[in-house]
Amino acid sequence: SQQGEEDPQALSIQEGENATMNCSYKTSINNLQWYRQNSGRGLVHLILIRSNEREKHSGRLRVTLDTSKKSSSLLITASRAADTASYFCAAVSGTYKYIFGTGTRLKVLA
Amino acid sequence: GAVVSQHPSWVICKSGTSVKIECRSLDFQATTMFWYRQFPKQSLMLMATSNEGSKATYEQGVEKDKFLINHASLTLSTLTVTSAHPEDSSFYICSANPRQGSTDTQYFGPGTRLTVL
C-alpha cells in the first residue's frame, strides 16, 4: 500500500498546550498538504508545503518537511477546544494523486 | 473560493440496490475528479480518477464493475455503487482539480454517507 502513516494515532492534550503530529509517506512528491476533518464531515485544507520548502507557518500552524526522510510534521500551538478533530497529511505526486496518511485524532480538553 | 458539492449528503438503501452519488464543481470546470472512500475512524482511500470524456482509472483492488464512474461534463462526475451490500457502507468523498497540470489545489466535497441495510 502507498498509504502514508501518521503518529500518534490519537492525542489528547489540555487547552493551551501544543500539539505535534507526524506524517511519513512513501512516494516522491510535488507537495504535501495537511487537512482537518471534524467527525463525519468533509475535509478542510490547512496548509501546503512544497517539496523544495523545509518549513512553513500559517497562524498557529507550523509545518516542516524533510524529503530525505519522507516525513512531515504539523505543530498546532496554543491549542483550543475547537481544534478537536482528525488531521490528515496528503502526499501529492506529479500525477496529482493525493495519498492520505492514516490520520491523527486530536482531542483538546477545555 | 471554489466549491464542490455532493448529492445526496446521506443515503440509506437496501442490499442489492444501486445508488448514484453526484459530485459537482459549482464555480469552476474540472477536467479531473477523484473519488475516495473512508471507513469509520480510518483515512481516505483513493478509489478512482475520473477524467472528463474518458474512462475512469481505478486503483488496485477497486472493482470497476461495482463502482461505476461517469464524468459526463466538466462540472459533474457520478459514482454509482451497483448491487450495494452492507460492506459498501462508507463515507464517499469526491474532489475536483480545477486546472489540468496543477497539483496545488484540489477541492473536496462534503462527502456522502452511504448506509446499506
Coordinates of C-alpha atoms in Angstrom, one line a residue:
Chain A
S1 CA 0.0 0.0 0.0
Q2 CA 1.2 3.5 -0.8
Q3 CA -0.7 5.0 2.2
G4 CA 1.3 7.1 4.5
E5 CA 1.4 6.7 8.2
E6 CA 0.8 9.2 10.9
D7 CA 1.6 9.2 14.5
P8 CA 0.4 9.4 17.1
Q9 CA -2.9 7.8 16.1
A10 CA -4.6 9.7 18.9
L11 CA -3.5 12.6 21.0
S12 CA -5.2 14.2 24.0
I13 CA -4.0 17.5 25.4
Q14 CA -5.1 20.4 27.5
E15 CA -6.2 23.6 26.0
G16 CA -3.3 26.0 25.6
E17 CA -0.8 23.2 25.0
N18 CA 0.9 22.5 21.7
A19 CA 0.1 19.5 19.6
T20 CA 2.5 17.8 17.3
M21 CA 1.7 15.1 14.8
N22 CA 4.0 13.4 12.3
C23 CA 3.5 12.0 8.9
S24 CA 5.6 9.7 6.8
Y25 CA 5.0 9.0 3.2
K26 CA 6.3 6.6 0.6
T27 CA 6.3 8.3 -2.8
S28 CA 8.2 11.2 -4.3
I29 CA 6.1 14.3 -4.0
N30 CA 5.4 17.7 -5.5
N31 CA 3.9 19.0 -2.3
L32 CA 2.5 17.8 1.0
Q33 CA -0.7 19.1 2.4
W34 CA -2.4 18.9 5.8
Y35 CA -6.2 18.7 6.3
R36 CA -8.6 18.7 9.2
Q37 CA -11.7 16.7 9.4
N38 CA -14.4 17.1 12.0
S39 CA -16.3 14.0 12.9
G40 CA -18.5 12.9 9.9
R41 CA -17.7 16.0 7.9
G42 CA -15.6 16.9 4.8
L43 CA -12.0 18.0 4.7
V44 CA -10.8 21.4 5.5
H45 CA -7.5 22.4 3.8
L46 CA -5.0 23.7 6.4
I47 CA -1.6 24.3 4.7
L48 CA 0.5 23.2 1.8
I49 CA 4.3 22.9 1.7
R50 CA 6.2 22.3 -1.5
S51 CA 8.9 19.7 -1.9
N52 CA 11.6 22.4 -2.1
E53 CA 10.5 24.0 1.2
R54 CA 11.5 22.9 4.6
E55 CA 9.2 24.9 6.9
K56 CA 6.1 26.9 6.6
H57 CA 3.9 28.9 9.0
S58 CA 0.2 29.9 8.9
G59 CA -1.2 31.4 12.0
R60 CA -0.9 28.8 14.8
L61 CA 0.2 26.2 12.4
R62 CA 3.8 25.2 11.7
V63 CA 4.7 22.6 9.1
T64 CA 8.1 21.0 8.4
L65 CA 9.1 18.8 5.6
D66 CA 12.1 16.5 5.3
T67 CA 12.1 15.0 1.8
S68 CA 15.2 12.9 2.6
K69 CA 13.3 11.1 5.3
K70 CA 10.0 11.4 3.5
S71 CA 8.4 12.9 6.6
S72 CA 6.5 15.9 7.7
S73 CA 5.2 17.3 11.0
L74 CA 2.4 19.6 11.9
L75 CA 2.5 21.7 15.0
I76 CA -0.5 23.4 16.4
T77 CA 0.4 26.0 19.0
A78 CA -1.8 27.2 21.8
S79 CA -4.5 24.6 21.1
R80 CA -8.1 25.3 21.6
A81 CA -11.1 23.0 22.2
A82 CA -12.2 23.9 18.6
D83 CA -9.1 22.2 17.3
T84 CA -10.5 18.9 18.3
A85 CA -10.7 16.9 15.0
S86 CA -8.8 14.3 12.9
Y87 CA -5.8 15.6 11.0
F88 CA -4.5 14.0 7.8
C89 CA -1.5 14.6 5.7
A90 CA -1.7 14.1 1.9
A91 CA 1.3 13.4 -0.2
V92 CA 0.8 14.8 -3.6
S93 CA 2.6 13.4 -6.6
G94 CA 3.2 14.7 -10.1
T95 CA 0.1 12.8 -11.2
Y96 CA -1.9 14.9 -8.8
K97 CA -2.8 11.8 -6.8
Y98 CA -3.4 12.6 -3.2
I99 CA -2.2 9.8 -0.9
F100 CA -3.5 10.4 2.6
G101 CA -1.9 9.3 5.8
T102 CA -3.7 7.2 8.4
G103 CA -4.6 10.3 10.4
T104 CA -4.2 11.6 14.0
R105 CA -7.3 12.1 16.2
L106 CA -6.7 15.1 18.3
K107 CA -8.7 15.9 21.4
V108 CA -8.2 19.2 23.1
L109 CA -9.7 19.3 26.6
A110 CA -11.1 22.6 27.9
Chain B
G1 CA -13.4 30.1 -3.2
A2 CA -14.0 27.1 -5.3
V3 CA -16.9 24.9 -4.1
V4 CA -17.6 21.2 -4.7
S5 CA -20.9 19.8 -3.8
Q6 CA -22.1 16.3 -3.4
H7 CA -25.6 14.9 -3.6
P8 CA -27.0 13.3 -1.6
S9 CA -25.3 14.1 1.7
W10 CA -26.5 10.8 3.1
V11 CA -28.4 7.8 1.7
I12 CA -29.8 4.6 3.2
C13 CA -30.6 1.8 0.8
K14 CA -31.5 -1.9 0.8
S15 CA -29.0 -4.5 0.0
G16 CA -28.9 -5.3 -3.7
T17 CA -30.0 -1.9 -4.9
S18 CA -27.9 0.7 -6.8
V19 CA -27.1 4.1 -5.5
K20 CA -25.8 7.1 -7.5
I21 CA -23.8 9.9 -5.9
E22 CA -23.2 13.1 -7.7
C23 CA -20.2 15.4 -7.4
R24 CA -20.4 18.9 -8.9
S25 CA -17.9 21.7 -9.2
L26 CA -20.0 24.7 -8.7
D27 CA -17.9 27.6 -10.0
F28 CA -15.1 26.1 -12.0
Q29 CA -14.5 23.4 -14.6
A30 CA -12.8 20.3 -13.6
T31 CA -11.2 18.0 -16.1
T32 CA -10.3 15.6 -13.4
M33 CA -12.2 14.5 -10.4
F34 CA -11.4 11.9 -7.8
W35 CA -13.4 9.5 -5.7
Y36 CA -12.4 8.5 -2.2
R37 CA -13.9 6.1 0.4
Q38 CA -13.4 6.5 4.1
F39 CA -14.4 3.8 6.6
P40 CA -15.1 4.9 10.2
K41 CA -12.1 6.2 12.0
Q42 CA -9.9 5.5 9.0
S43 CA -8.2 7.5 6.3
L44 CA -9.4 8.4 2.9
M45 CA -8.5 5.8 0.3
L46 CA -8.4 6.8 -3.4
M47 CA -10.8 4.7 -5.4
A48 CA -10.6 6.1 -8.9
T49 CA -9.6 9.1 -11.0
S50 CA -12.4 10.4 -13.2
N51 CA -11.4 12.2 -16.4
E52 CA -13.9 14.1 -18.4
G53 CA -14.8 12.4 -21.6
S54 CA -12.8 9.2 -21.0
K55 CA -12.8 6.1 -18.9
A56 CA -12.0 6.4 -15.2
T57 CA -8.8 5.0 -13.8
Y58 CA -9.4 2.7 -10.9
E59 CA -7.0 2.0 -8.1
Q60 CA -5.8 -1.6 -7.4
G61 CA -8.4 -3.6 -5.6
V62 CA -11.4 -1.4 -6.6
E63 CA -14.0 -3.2 -8.7
K64 CA -14.8 -1.1 -11.7
D65 CA -18.0 -3.0 -12.5
K66 CA -19.2 -2.4 -9.0
F67 CA -18.3 1.3 -8.7
L68 CA -19.3 2.9 -12.0
I69 CA -17.9 6.3 -12.6
N70 CA -19.2 8.7 -15.3
H71 CA -17.6 12.1 -15.9
A72 CA -20.0 13.4 -18.5
S73 CA -19.3 17.1 -18.3
L74 CA -16.6 19.4 -16.9
T75 CA -18.7 20.1 -13.8
L76 CA -20.2 16.7 -13.0
S77 CA -18.9 13.3 -12.1
T78 CA -21.1 10.5 -10.8
L79 CA -20.3 7.4 -8.8
T80 CA -22.8 4.5 -8.9
V81 CA -22.5 1.8 -6.4
T82 CA -24.2 -1.2 -8.1
S83 CA -25.8 -4.0 -6.2
A84 CA -24.8 -2.4 -2.9
H85 CA -24.1 -4.6 0.1
P86 CA -23.6 -3.7 3.8
E87 CA -19.8 -3.8 3.4
D88 CA -20.1 -0.9 0.9
S89 CA -21.4 1.3 3.7
S90 CA -18.9 4.1 4.0
F91 CA -18.3 7.8 3.6
Y92 CA -17.7 8.7 0.0
I93 CA -15.8 11.9 -0.8
C94 CA -15.1 13.4 -4.2
S95 CA -12.6 16.1 -5.1
A96 CA -12.0 18.2 -8.2
N97 CA -8.9 19.6 -9.7
P98 CA -9.6 22.9 -11.3
R99 CA -6.7 23.1 -13.7
Q100 CA -5.0 20.3 -15.5
G101 CA -1.3 20.1 -14.6
S102 CA -1.7 21.7 -11.2
T103 CA -1.2 19.7 -8.1
D104 CA -1.6 22.6 -5.7
T105 CA -5.3 22.7 -5.4
Q106 CA -7.8 20.0 -5.2
Y107 CA -11.2 20.9 -3.8
F108 CA -13.1 18.4 -1.7
G109 CA -16.8 17.8 -1.5
P110 CA -18.5 17.5 1.9
G111 CA -19.0 13.7 1.5
T112 CA -21.9 11.3 1.1
R113 CA -22.6 8.8 3.9
L114 CA -23.9 5.6 2.4
T115 CA -25.6 3.0 4.7
V116 CA -26.6 -0.3 3.1
L117 CA -29.1 -2.3 5.2

